[in-house]
């Protein structure tokens, strides 16, 4: 699948893996494949083991105040093991696995004892294995020497066993001296315990950072970090001398809501060094779930959202180098693993619920563990928030699961036809959401397509139209009832509607996306109300930090919507588009970026401003509105004459054609004979992309419909084959998976 409109030279591209990662080269190219191949690193599931969600360890009853969920109500006759928030490789085939504070809050976790469990997985691999986790024993965290300076639940007992009402432990590292350092969230504090779990020193606070649960927070004083947003993640270097705890969420009042601060703590000196780094998450609400040092400066970071199951968008492992930052001062992120797309050729998890086939995914809410083993494989695991999470089987609490992922090299064929996720994978998720874009990436699209409009305060956001009445829940928001109005956009009246240019970004972000075609796409409509309207910046970040299935950087194909209109109200978009591309190092001819528009003047302007590919969009009827507004009589039909295409070639590299221009429909609504437009465009040196290829009968020619039901799926694959055979070079599809299956 080509990356840009211009012809590309065959290349070998490696997806960066972690240092020392074990790889094995596998040839995935079909025998006799005539095209080029790329060598990529394909994360592959090689082992998996689970612990039943209902497993109980010895100890007093727990969960008396836990919130009932998924058919489970406490108290439970023993100690629940609610997943693993941190794992340490013991080096002998066993692991230390640490749950968090139990049931989520101080108030409901006083009967949950803080422990590290020694576990032995009987890995299910291609060679067999039960796939079960054996719990061999545990150490209890306790404070008999009274180092904890504030009241704890078991203060009056000799052992002073620590509970989930005392600390919310989330991250753990094993030092060379056999002691454990633990990051927690109520302070946030660093805890130091010996090999038997005994607290060795007072908890170490982070100056200037307190959570609402911090026991030393004076009454009336505001916390500086949100609840449960402390040290979720922590790595260690130099045998545990240097710790790198990461604040899970943004600090209160930080205008950069995507900033997560990494700190450095010197265990020998017993204090923070003062060195910090800024890690930028992909969206405001994402959190840092875990971290693992792979070298003196390199850190693996788990980044996740709070969705689960099919709603999941971000379950990723990035690598950062503490010596490398971008122009904005954020650490440079390299994707190592998208845990929503892991090859599973040996069928090691099938039948266990959603995401356990091939590809395998870890779509749990709390993806909270990554460990690089000595052989380079990655161990990943979940916190199941028992009994609340049910990502695999709705209504059934998630098991605790750990998996081994091999970062193996494979050779994959590179297709010749470009697949663009139209508004993302908009046949499966509400259009123009990060969920739709991520789904398109998981389905192997080459490009994702954001349509761009402006907010009142001049921020570019992704919506198909500035009229957001049918694509967001704005109509249900009484606080915005007075924004409903009627406007004429490009000569068309939009009555009783809401428009992006009447909202600030902050206001717009309070809305949630909804499916535009709920009758045709009821599956997508089940995700209504979950996702925000993304900014152009967020879409660019997702694309540049992602890789296609053939190992190239995911491309972005932005369309400027209604540029003449936005110019008329003082919200010109072209300069902002270029600035965003330049800020994200995506303004070079070699970058996988294609700018498109149905108007012409703004494309000429963009051609002079930035050196990326440009595509002129051509509708089946009508005329570019900038020409209409200028009194120019030319229509889209004039643009696709041989002379018109030659003129387009003066400022653009390709054309995005309405399907009927390439192959018209007959009066019976069947496909007619192809026109000469594709050949004429090629003669002018233009690449041809067609739009829009959709699965439902109502969008297909009559001969490819499966029934009279307009919303039933038809033979989209056949339609794509016909247009590719006619010479089309690429296509926009709401269903990228179908397109990729056809064109490779």
XYZ file of C-alpha atoms in Angstrom:
744
model
C 0.000 0.000 0.000
C 1.644 3.184 -1.194
C 2.370 5.958 1.261
C 2.170 9.076 -0.911
C 0.707 10.111 -4.222
C 4.053 10.196 -5.956
C 5.729 6.929 -6.865
C 7.867 5.492 -4.087
C 11.086 3.564 -4.247
C 11.097 0.062 -2.773
C 12.374 0.229 0.775
C 12.949 -1.833 3.868
C 11.464 -0.255 6.979
C 11.985 -1.458 10.506
C 9.521 -0.684 13.265
C 11.819 0.124 16.197
C 11.845 -2.542 18.878
C 13.222 -2.516 22.371
C 16.922 -2.947 22.926
C 17.971 -6.563 22.836
C 14.566 -7.762 21.660
C 14.549 -11.345 20.471
C 13.340 -11.548 16.877
C 12.726 -14.323 14.402
C 12.315 -13.623 10.701
C 9.269 -15.090 8.998
C 8.305 -14.702 5.331
C 4.668 -13.673 5.050
C 4.781 -12.778 1.358
C 2.655 -15.050 -0.839
C 4.643 -17.308 -3.131
C 5.485 -15.522 -6.316
C 4.272 -12.113 -5.074
C 5.449 -9.717 -7.772
C 5.536 -6.584 -5.627
C 7.941 -5.272 -3.064
C 8.033 -6.274 0.570
C 8.880 -4.517 3.795
C 10.559 -6.021 6.816
C 8.658 -5.054 9.924
C 8.554 -6.017 13.575
C 5.282 -7.802 14.205
C 4.320 -8.238 17.874
C 3.265 -11.870 18.222
C 1.588 -13.654 21.115
C 3.768 -16.596 22.121
C 2.481 -17.437 25.623
C -0.479 -16.625 27.830
C -1.745 -17.517 31.298
C -4.703 -16.430 33.408
C -5.838 -16.338 37.010
C -9.569 -16.618 37.640
C -11.211 -13.368 38.638
C -12.837 -15.288 41.492
C -9.552 -16.603 42.906
C -9.220 -15.946 46.650
C -5.936 -15.929 48.522
C -5.744 -16.853 52.215
C -6.674 -14.124 54.628
C -9.624 -12.384 56.210
C -12.728 -11.542 54.154
C -12.344 -8.639 51.749
C -14.603 -6.409 49.708
C -17.309 -5.739 52.281
C -17.697 -2.239 50.835
C -16.743 -3.011 47.229
C -19.199 -1.821 44.604
C -21.179 -4.841 43.343
C -20.732 -5.558 39.643
C -20.949 -8.350 37.092
C -22.838 -10.635 39.446
C -20.329 -10.359 42.277
C -21.117 -8.845 45.679
C -18.808 -8.717 48.681
C -17.695 -9.514 51.219
C -15.662 -12.337 49.730
C -14.401 -15.160 51.996
C -10.718 -14.426 51.530
C -8.429 -11.914 49.900
C -9.386 -10.984 46.353
C -6.564 -10.658 43.802
C -7.914 -7.805 41.651
C -5.364 -8.039 38.870
C -1.754 -6.924 38.709
C -0.677 -3.301 38.675
C 3.002 -4.197 38.715
C 5.103 -7.264 37.945
C 8.764 -8.029 38.688
C 10.682 -10.817 36.968
C 12.217 -12.978 39.709
C 14.578 -14.502 37.141
C 13.719 -18.158 37.774
C 10.486 -18.529 35.841
C 8.455 -16.962 38.646
C 7.318 -13.398 39.121
C 6.392 -11.022 41.896
C 2.946 -9.671 41.041
C 1.449 -6.744 42.919
C -2.248 -5.791 43.036
C -3.164 -2.212 43.840
C -5.226 -0.963 46.787
C -8.039 -3.426 46.190
C -11.361 -1.877 45.277
C -10.473 1.575 44.034
C -10.858 4.010 46.917
C -9.724 4.567 50.490
C -13.288 4.205 51.659
C -13.946 0.708 50.287
C -10.551 -0.969 50.677
C -9.807 -1.051 54.421
C -10.242 -4.850 54.466
C -7.874 -5.398 51.543
C -4.318 -6.329 52.563
C -1.443 -4.995 50.480
C 0.707 -7.848 49.195
C 3.143 -9.017 46.559
C 2.279 -12.481 45.288
C 4.829 -14.975 44.019
C 3.302 -16.487 40.897
C 4.306 -19.204 38.453
C 2.612 -19.228 35.064
C 2.119 -22.556 33.328
C 2.264 -20.804 30.000
C -0.002 -21.881 27.223
C 2.254 -21.933 24.171
C 2.270 -23.582 20.770
C 3.778 -26.623 22.530
C 1.001 -26.911 25.124
C 0.597 -25.813 28.743
C -2.485 -25.294 30.870
C -2.431 -21.512 30.613
C -3.041 -21.165 34.351
C -1.285 -19.002 36.928
C -0.279 -20.693 40.170
C -0.096 -18.457 43.246
C 2.799 -19.869 45.268
C 2.773 -17.466 48.190
C 2.954 -13.829 49.138
C 4.647 -11.232 51.267
C 2.506 -8.759 53.200
C 3.424 -5.113 53.320
C 3.621 -4.045 56.949
C 5.049 -1.383 59.209
C 6.027 -2.960 62.554
C 8.767 -0.357 63.076
C 6.273 2.511 62.805
C 7.883 4.389 59.923
C 4.523 5.489 58.531
C 3.927 8.820 60.313
C 0.153 9.055 59.890
C -2.736 6.876 61.101
C -3.258 3.535 59.361
C -6.082 1.003 59.617
C -4.109 -1.576 61.607
C -2.204 0.884 63.763
C -3.068 -0.963 66.981
C -1.660 -4.361 65.906
C 1.938 -5.554 66.238
C 2.450 -6.200 62.499
C 0.629 -3.076 61.368
C -0.402 -4.753 58.116
C -0.966 -2.164 55.426
C -4.304 -1.983 53.657
C -5.858 -0.346 50.633
C -7.142 2.438 52.847
C -3.543 3.346 53.739
C -1.827 3.322 50.355
C -2.763 2.794 46.726
C 0.262 0.875 45.498
C 0.580 0.823 41.720
C 4.181 0.352 40.546
C 7.069 -1.735 41.833
C 10.742 -2.357 41.063
C 13.214 -4.792 42.601
C 16.566 -3.321 43.584
C 19.853 -5.220 43.425
C 19.893 -5.492 47.225
C 16.637 -7.496 47.165
C 14.447 -4.705 48.470
C 11.390 -3.335 46.701
C 10.600 0.251 45.820
C 6.898 0.939 45.336
C 5.121 3.902 43.796
C 1.679 4.745 45.115
C -1.094 7.226 44.437
C -2.588 8.498 47.680
C 0.444 10.661 48.400
C 1.825 10.196 45.941
C 4.587 8.500 47.926
C 7.523 6.214 47.309
C 7.644 3.253 49.696
C 10.758 1.223 50.435
C 10.239 -2.284 51.833
C 12.578 -5.196 52.427
C 12.333 -8.646 50.870
C 9.757 -9.609 53.498
C 7.567 -6.561 52.916
C 8.628 -4.603 56.003
C 8.645 -0.819 55.542
C 12.223 0.428 55.887
C 11.748 4.193 56.039
C 9.039 6.851 56.095
C 7.121 7.239 52.821
C 8.842 9.753 50.539
C 6.543 12.553 49.330
C 6.990 14.539 46.133
C 7.377 18.200 47.011
C 4.520 20.307 45.716
C 2.454 17.337 44.525
C -0.424 16.042 46.628
C -3.541 14.054 45.840
C -6.939 14.606 47.467
C -6.299 11.429 49.519
C -2.953 12.600 50.872
C -3.169 12.159 54.684
C -0.943 15.190 55.257
C -2.997 17.562 53.095
C -4.148 20.417 55.362
C -7.923 20.931 55.542
C -9.097 23.322 52.865
C -5.896 23.116 50.844
C -6.386 22.093 47.223
C -4.660 19.010 45.887
C -2.287 19.433 42.964
C -2.952 16.105 41.244
C -6.257 14.374 40.656
C -7.601 11.443 42.618
C -5.855 8.179 41.669
C -3.423 10.054 39.458
C -0.176 9.569 41.382
C 2.688 7.159 40.678
C 0.901 4.581 38.536
C 4.159 3.932 36.683
C 7.802 3.700 37.699
C 10.975 2.418 36.105
C 14.400 1.853 37.630
C 17.967 2.126 36.369
C 21.425 1.208 37.692
C 20.195 -1.725 39.711
C 17.494 0.313 41.338
C 19.599 3.276 42.365
C 17.686 5.697 40.142
C 13.899 5.557 40.069
C 11.704 7.187 37.457
C 8.171 7.565 38.848
C 5.613 9.072 36.477
C 2.600 11.086 37.548
C -0.318 9.300 35.905
C -2.449 12.355 35.137
C -2.017 16.036 34.447
C -1.290 18.314 37.366
C -4.200 20.475 38.467
C -3.997 23.800 36.695
C -1.458 22.699 34.093
C -2.639 24.278 30.828
C -1.031 21.388 28.940
C -3.552 18.664 29.779
C -1.538 16.088 27.871
C 1.622 16.507 29.938
C 2.672 13.680 32.264
C 5.787 14.443 34.307
C 8.576 11.915 34.833
C 10.699 12.510 37.934
C 14.086 11.118 38.951
C 14.746 9.838 42.474
C 18.182 8.842 43.773
C 17.707 6.011 46.262
C 21.272 6.300 47.532
C 20.834 9.978 48.353
C 17.254 9.411 49.448
C 15.917 12.385 47.533
C 14.660 13.590 44.187
C 17.393 14.903 41.897
C 15.257 17.715 40.515
C 15.487 16.376 36.970
C 12.156 15.972 35.187
C 10.916 15.116 31.703
C 7.624 15.773 29.965
C 5.811 12.842 28.392
C 2.898 13.776 26.122
C -0.079 11.410 26.020
C -2.064 11.084 22.805
C -5.219 12.676 24.248
C -6.107 14.651 27.362
C -7.730 11.813 29.285
C -5.143 9.114 28.575
C -3.095 7.888 31.505
C 0.341 6.353 31.970
C -0.189 2.785 33.159
C 3.335 1.446 33.721
C 6.985 1.979 32.861
C 10.051 -0.203 32.492
C 13.680 0.818 31.967
C 15.376 -1.088 29.152
C 18.696 0.714 29.430
C 20.362 3.623 31.116
C 18.204 6.141 29.275
C 15.443 4.187 27.539
C 12.043 3.686 29.073
C 9.032 1.682 27.952
C 5.792 3.461 28.816
C 2.285 1.986 28.855
C -0.270 4.524 27.706
C -3.958 3.707 27.878
C -7.432 5.133 27.867
C -10.200 4.195 30.283
C -12.347 2.348 27.746
C -12.644 -1.422 27.595
C -13.629 -4.086 25.097
C -14.631 -2.922 21.644
C -14.688 0.703 22.835
C -10.926 0.698 23.490
C -8.810 3.173 21.559
C -5.390 3.398 23.237
C -3.626 0.387 24.765
C -0.071 1.030 23.692
C 3.553 0.677 24.691
C 5.817 3.504 23.590
C 9.574 3.790 23.971
C 11.166 7.076 24.999
C 14.805 8.043 25.324
C 15.412 10.527 28.117
C 18.016 12.205 25.921
C 15.608 12.940 23.062
C 12.870 15.562 23.021
C 10.837 17.218 20.297
C 10.841 20.977 19.616
C 8.098 21.446 22.229
C 10.194 19.758 24.925
C 8.207 16.518 25.062
C 9.999 13.196 24.965
C 10.022 11.657 21.507
C 7.731 8.619 21.452
C 8.257 5.508 19.325
C 5.530 2.881 19.110
C 6.712 -0.552 20.243
C 3.394 -2.335 20.739
C -0.240 -1.626 19.998
C -1.867 -4.094 22.371
C -5.047 -3.976 20.298
C -3.251 -5.698 17.391
C -1.020 -8.629 18.361
C -0.558 -11.518 15.957
C -1.826 -14.816 17.386
C -0.934 -17.452 14.784
C -0.909 -20.307 17.316
C -4.446 -19.566 18.556
C -3.328 -19.273 22.191
C -6.400 -17.518 23.551
C -9.352 -18.364 21.311
C -12.663 -18.794 23.054
C -11.885 -16.586 26.038
C -14.005 -13.699 24.816
C -13.596 -10.483 22.906
C -10.168 -9.945 21.358
C -8.797 -13.441 21.895
C -8.630 -14.572 18.274
C -6.085 -13.590 15.629
C -5.169 -10.817 15.975
C -5.166 -10.939 19.760
C -5.768 -7.790 21.760
C -5.669 -6.708 25.383
C -8.748 -4.437 25.397
C -9.029 -4.244 29.180
C -9.674 -0.940 30.881
C -6.511 -1.125 32.985
C -3.564 -2.275 30.916
C -1.041 -1.626 33.688
C 2.037 -3.808 33.266
C 4.925 -4.079 30.854
C 8.164 -5.919 31.623
C 10.943 -6.672 29.173
C 12.342 -10.124 29.929
C 15.984 -10.991 29.536
C 15.358 -12.579 26.141
C 13.728 -9.387 24.865
C 10.126 -10.540 24.947
C 7.553 -8.286 26.555
C 5.319 -9.400 29.401
C 2.034 -7.500 29.565
C -0.702 -7.841 32.175
C -3.896 -6.260 33.429
C -5.466 -4.928 36.573
C -9.045 -6.252 36.412
C -10.525 -3.838 38.973
C -12.513 -6.750 40.392
C -15.425 -7.046 40.112
C -15.933 -4.085 37.827
C -14.256 -4.843 34.483
C -15.825 -7.088 31.865
C -13.883 -6.426 28.663
C -13.763 -10.022 27.456
C -17.256 -11.288 28.226
C -19.927 -8.715 29.134
C -21.421 -9.435 32.535
C -18.509 -11.635 33.619
C -15.599 -10.203 35.616
C -12.338 -10.175 33.710
C -9.716 -12.703 34.711
C -6.214 -11.543 35.473
C -4.125 -12.343 32.436
C -0.476 -12.138 31.554
C 0.911 -12.588 28.069
C 4.318 -12.827 26.444
C 4.790 -10.936 23.209
C 7.667 -11.650 20.848
C 8.832 -8.735 18.716
C 9.618 -10.826 15.687
C 10.682 -9.631 12.272
C 8.496 -10.548 9.351
C 8.465 -9.700 5.672
C 5.135 -8.467 4.417
C 3.970 -7.638 0.905
C 3.317 -4.006 0.100
C 0.167 -3.488 -1.942
C -0.029 -1.121 -4.867
C -3.447 0.397 -4.103
C -3.774 3.017 -1.376
C -6.526 2.491 1.210
C -7.802 5.559 3.054
C -9.925 5.149 6.158
C -12.763 7.506 5.214
C -13.389 9.629 8.295
C -11.622 6.732 10.009
C -13.279 3.328 9.890
C -16.607 5.113 9.900
C -18.545 1.958 9.112
C -17.644 0.667 12.580
C -17.222 3.658 14.893
C -18.756 7.151 14.947
C -16.960 9.109 12.256
C -14.108 11.492 12.911
C -13.268 10.162 16.353
C -9.930 8.820 17.498
C -11.738 5.500 17.901
C -12.666 5.516 14.215
C -9.115 6.433 13.204
C -7.550 3.786 15.444
C -9.962 1.179 14.081
C -8.895 2.105 10.551
C -5.264 1.684 11.564
C -6.010 -1.710 13.128
C -7.722 -2.664 9.864
C -4.521 -1.850 7.948
C -5.498 1.417 6.259
C -2.605 3.397 4.786
C -4.118 6.795 5.579
C -6.687 8.221 7.947
C -8.810 11.119 6.761
C -9.726 14.002 9.063
C -12.108 16.646 7.731
C -11.163 19.973 9.247
C -13.352 22.796 10.518
C -12.657 25.564 12.998
C -13.850 26.381 16.487
C -14.735 29.883 17.612
C -11.261 30.295 19.082
C -9.526 29.178 15.901
C -8.631 25.581 16.721
C -8.885 23.034 13.924
C -11.029 20.042 14.841
C -12.151 16.970 12.981
C -15.796 17.002 11.840
C -17.250 16.237 8.417
C -19.185 19.493 8.588
C -19.173 22.543 10.790
C -22.846 21.645 11.289
C -22.556 19.221 14.212
C -26.245 18.613 14.770
C -26.196 15.029 13.546
C -22.710 13.963 14.602
C -22.663 15.008 18.255
C -25.048 14.981 21.194
C -25.327 18.773 21.166
C -29.104 18.652 20.713
C -29.418 16.973 24.117
C -27.404 19.660 25.903
C -29.683 22.333 27.373
C -26.712 24.557 28.153
C -26.202 25.022 24.407
C -29.826 25.381 23.357
C -29.309 29.057 22.622
C -26.584 28.242 20.081
C -29.084 26.645 17.702
C -29.414 28.792 14.618
C -29.834 28.816 10.839
C -26.952 29.535 8.480
C -26.258 29.368 4.779
C -23.029 27.491 4.098
C -21.769 27.342 0.507
C -25.218 28.305 -0.716
C -27.033 25.621 1.273
C -29.315 26.426 4.202
C -28.748 24.595 7.468
C -31.789 25.247 9.619
C -32.065 24.813 13.390
C -28.497 23.583 13.683
C -25.363 23.969 15.771
C -21.988 24.940 14.287
C -18.405 24.484 15.461
C -17.535 28.127 14.896
C -20.003 29.084 17.632
C -18.188 26.986 20.261
C -14.809 27.372 21.896
C -12.680 24.264 21.935
C -13.326 23.833 25.654
C -17.069 23.921 25.046
C -16.886 21.596 22.076
C -14.893 19.079 24.104
C -17.794 18.657 26.492
C -19.828 17.139 23.646
C -19.642 13.505 22.576
C -19.820 12.017 19.106
C -22.776 10.028 17.821
C -23.263 7.826 14.772
C -24.510 9.848 11.794
C -26.330 6.893 10.188
C -27.745 4.945 13.140
C -30.284 2.971 11.114
C -27.651 1.804 8.669
C -24.962 1.309 11.301
C -26.528 0.261 14.600
C -23.286 -1.409 15.682
C -21.467 1.894 15.452
C -24.309 3.616 17.269
C -23.607 1.487 20.351
C -20.558 3.708 20.863
C -22.607 6.918 20.935
C -21.709 9.237 23.764
C -18.207 7.869 24.423
C -15.808 9.875 22.316
C -14.771 13.509 22.124
C -14.367 15.639 19.039
C -10.620 15.364 18.333
C -8.342 18.225 17.433
C -6.252 18.143 14.277
C -3.196 17.991 16.523
C -4.450 14.790 18.148
C -5.121 13.189 14.774
C -1.631 14.079 13.568
C -0.106 12.661 16.741
C -2.020 9.406 16.363
C -0.935 9.033 12.745
C 2.733 9.879 13.194
C 3.003 7.578 16.213
C 1.383 4.642 14.395
C 2.499 2.192 11.754
C 0.584 0.535 8.954
C 0.403 -3.231 8.618
C 3.173 -3.033 6.038
C 5.433 -1.141 8.393
C 5.164 2.414 7.159
C 4.099 5.491 9.047
C 0.343 5.927 8.947
C -0.525 8.733 6.576
C -2.917 11.595 7.159
C -5.216 12.910 4.412
C -6.784 16.148 5.750
C -9.646 17.866 3.968
C -10.274 21.552 4.562
C -14.026 22.030 4.684
C -15.746 25.195 3.452
C -12.554 27.280 3.236
C -14.287 30.197 1.502
C -16.893 30.340 4.246
C -14.343 30.162 7.057
C -12.270 32.877 5.372
C -15.402 35.039 5.314
C -15.799 34.862 9.098
C -12.145 35.449 9.902
C -11.218 31.835 10.653
C -8.907 31.003 7.768
C -7.669 27.426 8.007
C -4.787 27.126 5.548
C -2.162 28.801 7.725
C -3.179 26.685 10.719
C -2.976 23.474 8.676
C 0.542 24.302 7.570
C 1.616 25.343 11.061
C 0.340 22.057 12.494
C 2.168 20.022 9.863
C 5.396 21.918 10.456
C 5.103 21.566 14.235
C 4.712 17.807 13.845
C 7.545 17.399 11.328
C 5.086 16.443 8.594
C 5.718 19.213 6.092
C 8.207 17.488 3.799
C 7.498 16.031 0.365
C 8.451 12.579 1.642
C 5.998 12.671 4.529
C 2.773 10.652 4.189
C 0.483 13.682 4.009
C -2.043 14.560 1.300
C -4.045 17.780 1.561
C -7.415 17.831 -0.190
C -10.380 20.095 -0.783
C -13.444 20.468 -3.000
C -12.394 24.073 -3.594
C -9.495 25.124 -5.789
C -8.111 28.431 -4.564
C -7.176 27.156 -1.140
C -5.297 24.236 -2.699
C -3.293 26.649 -4.833
C -2.542 28.588 -1.651
C -1.501 25.427 0.201
C 0.699 24.370 -2.725
C 2.652 27.593 -2.272
C 2.868 27.235 1.508
C 3.919 23.623 2.101
C 5.755 20.891 0.219
C 3.384 17.952 0.657
C 1.097 16.193 -1.795
C -2.192 17.795 -2.775
C -5.355 16.253 -4.187
C -8.193 18.088 -5.872
C -11.539 16.642 -4.863
C -14.151 16.425 -7.606
C -17.839 15.919 -6.908
C -20.285 14.172 -9.211
C -22.169 17.406 -9.854
C -22.023 21.101 -9.111
C -18.985 23.333 -8.901
C -16.236 24.316 -6.443
C -17.752 26.930 -4.179
C -14.807 29.298 -4.449
C -15.412 29.434 -8.192
C -19.121 29.988 -7.639
C -18.407 32.795 -5.186
C -16.022 34.417 -7.698
C -18.525 34.193 -10.546
C -16.382 31.652 -12.396
C -18.723 29.460 -14.501
C -16.543 26.353 -14.425
C -18.020 23.214 -12.888
C -16.583 19.953 -11.625
C -17.327 18.507 -15.061
C -14.984 21.110 -16.525
C -12.267 20.143 -14.067
C -12.147 16.543 -15.324
C -11.791 17.335 -19.002
C -8.276 16.687 -20.337
C -7.576 20.423 -20.244
C -9.029 20.764 -16.760
C -6.905 17.910 -15.462
C -3.797 19.451 -16.977
C -4.599 22.649 -15.104
C -5.093 20.735 -11.845
C -1.673 19.156 -12.361
C -0.191 22.632 -12.039
C -0.947 22.735 -8.313
C -1.965 19.200 -7.297
C -0.507 15.726 -7.438
C -3.748 13.788 -7.640
C -7.492 13.893 -7.821
C -10.109 12.441 -5.515
C -12.990 11.523 -7.776
C -16.590 10.753 -7.044
C -17.119 7.162 -8.184
C -19.695 8.050 -10.820
C -17.177 10.189 -12.664
C -15.033 7.109 -13.235
C -17.807 4.585 -13.842
C -21.250 6.176 -14.240
C -24.468 4.516 -13.118
C -27.035 3.513 -15.737
C -30.722 4.467 -15.434
C -31.185 1.071 -13.776
C -28.567 2.063 -11.195
C -26.112 -0.535 -12.407
C -22.499 0.195 -13.303
C -22.027 1.490 -16.818
C -18.921 1.664 -18.961
C -15.833 3.403 -17.522
C -15.130 6.910 -18.782
C -11.735 8.111 -19.948
C -11.211 10.236 -16.833
C -8.786 7.857 -15.105
C -6.618 7.593 -18.205
C -6.819 11.349 -18.789
C -5.746 12.010 -15.205
C -2.837 9.613 -15.547
C -1.833 11.338 -18.792
C -1.721 14.583 -16.836
C 0.548 12.960 -14.241
C -2.154 12.766 -11.589
C -2.836 9.876 -9.244
C -6.516 8.892 -8.963
C -8.262 8.097 -5.693
C -11.972 7.290 -5.644
C -14.692 7.939 -3.064
C -16.612 6.634 -1.235
C -16.727 2.839 -1.021
C -19.300 1.659 1.494
C -20.630 -1.756 2.402
C -24.368 -1.169 2.699
C -26.704 -1.939 -0.226
C -27.959 1.636 -0.464
C -24.496 2.808 -1.535
C -23.821 0.004 -4.043
C -24.879 -0.433 -7.667
C -27.992 -2.545 -8.099
C -26.195 -5.647 -9.358
C -24.011 -5.809 -6.240
C -26.783 -5.506 -3.667
C -27.575 -8.549 -1.574
C -31.268 -7.789 -1.012
C -33.882 -5.062 -0.981
C -32.822 -4.053 2.531
C -30.914 -0.782 2.040
C -28.903 -1.301 5.231
C -27.857 -4.912 4.616
C -24.278 -5.556 3.498
C -23.709 -5.990 -0.214
C -20.749 -6.998 -2.335
C -18.406 -4.101 -1.673
C -15.398 -6.254 -2.531
C -16.699 -6.761 -6.066
C -17.244 -3.033 -6.534
C -13.695 -2.285 -5.421
C -12.280 -4.876 -7.826
C -14.171 -3.306 -10.731
C -12.832 0.184 -10.003
C -9.267 -1.026 -9.435
C -9.441 -2.895 -12.719
C -10.477 0.383 -14.348
C -7.169 1.894 -13.187
C -8.018 3.633 -9.915
C -4.889 4.009 -7.744
C -6.492 4.262 -4.318
C -9.811 4.530 -2.556
C -11.614 6.020 0.396
C -13.656 3.478 2.310
C -15.807 3.463 5.422
C -14.813 -0.201 5.694
C -11.011 -0.352 5.337
C -10.880 -4.036 6.285
C -12.923 -4.979 3.226
C -10.796 -2.791 0.978
C -7.523 -4.180 2.339
C -8.751 -7.738 1.874
C -9.310 -6.944 -1.805
C -6.227 -4.910 -2.696
C -3.689 -6.306 -0.203
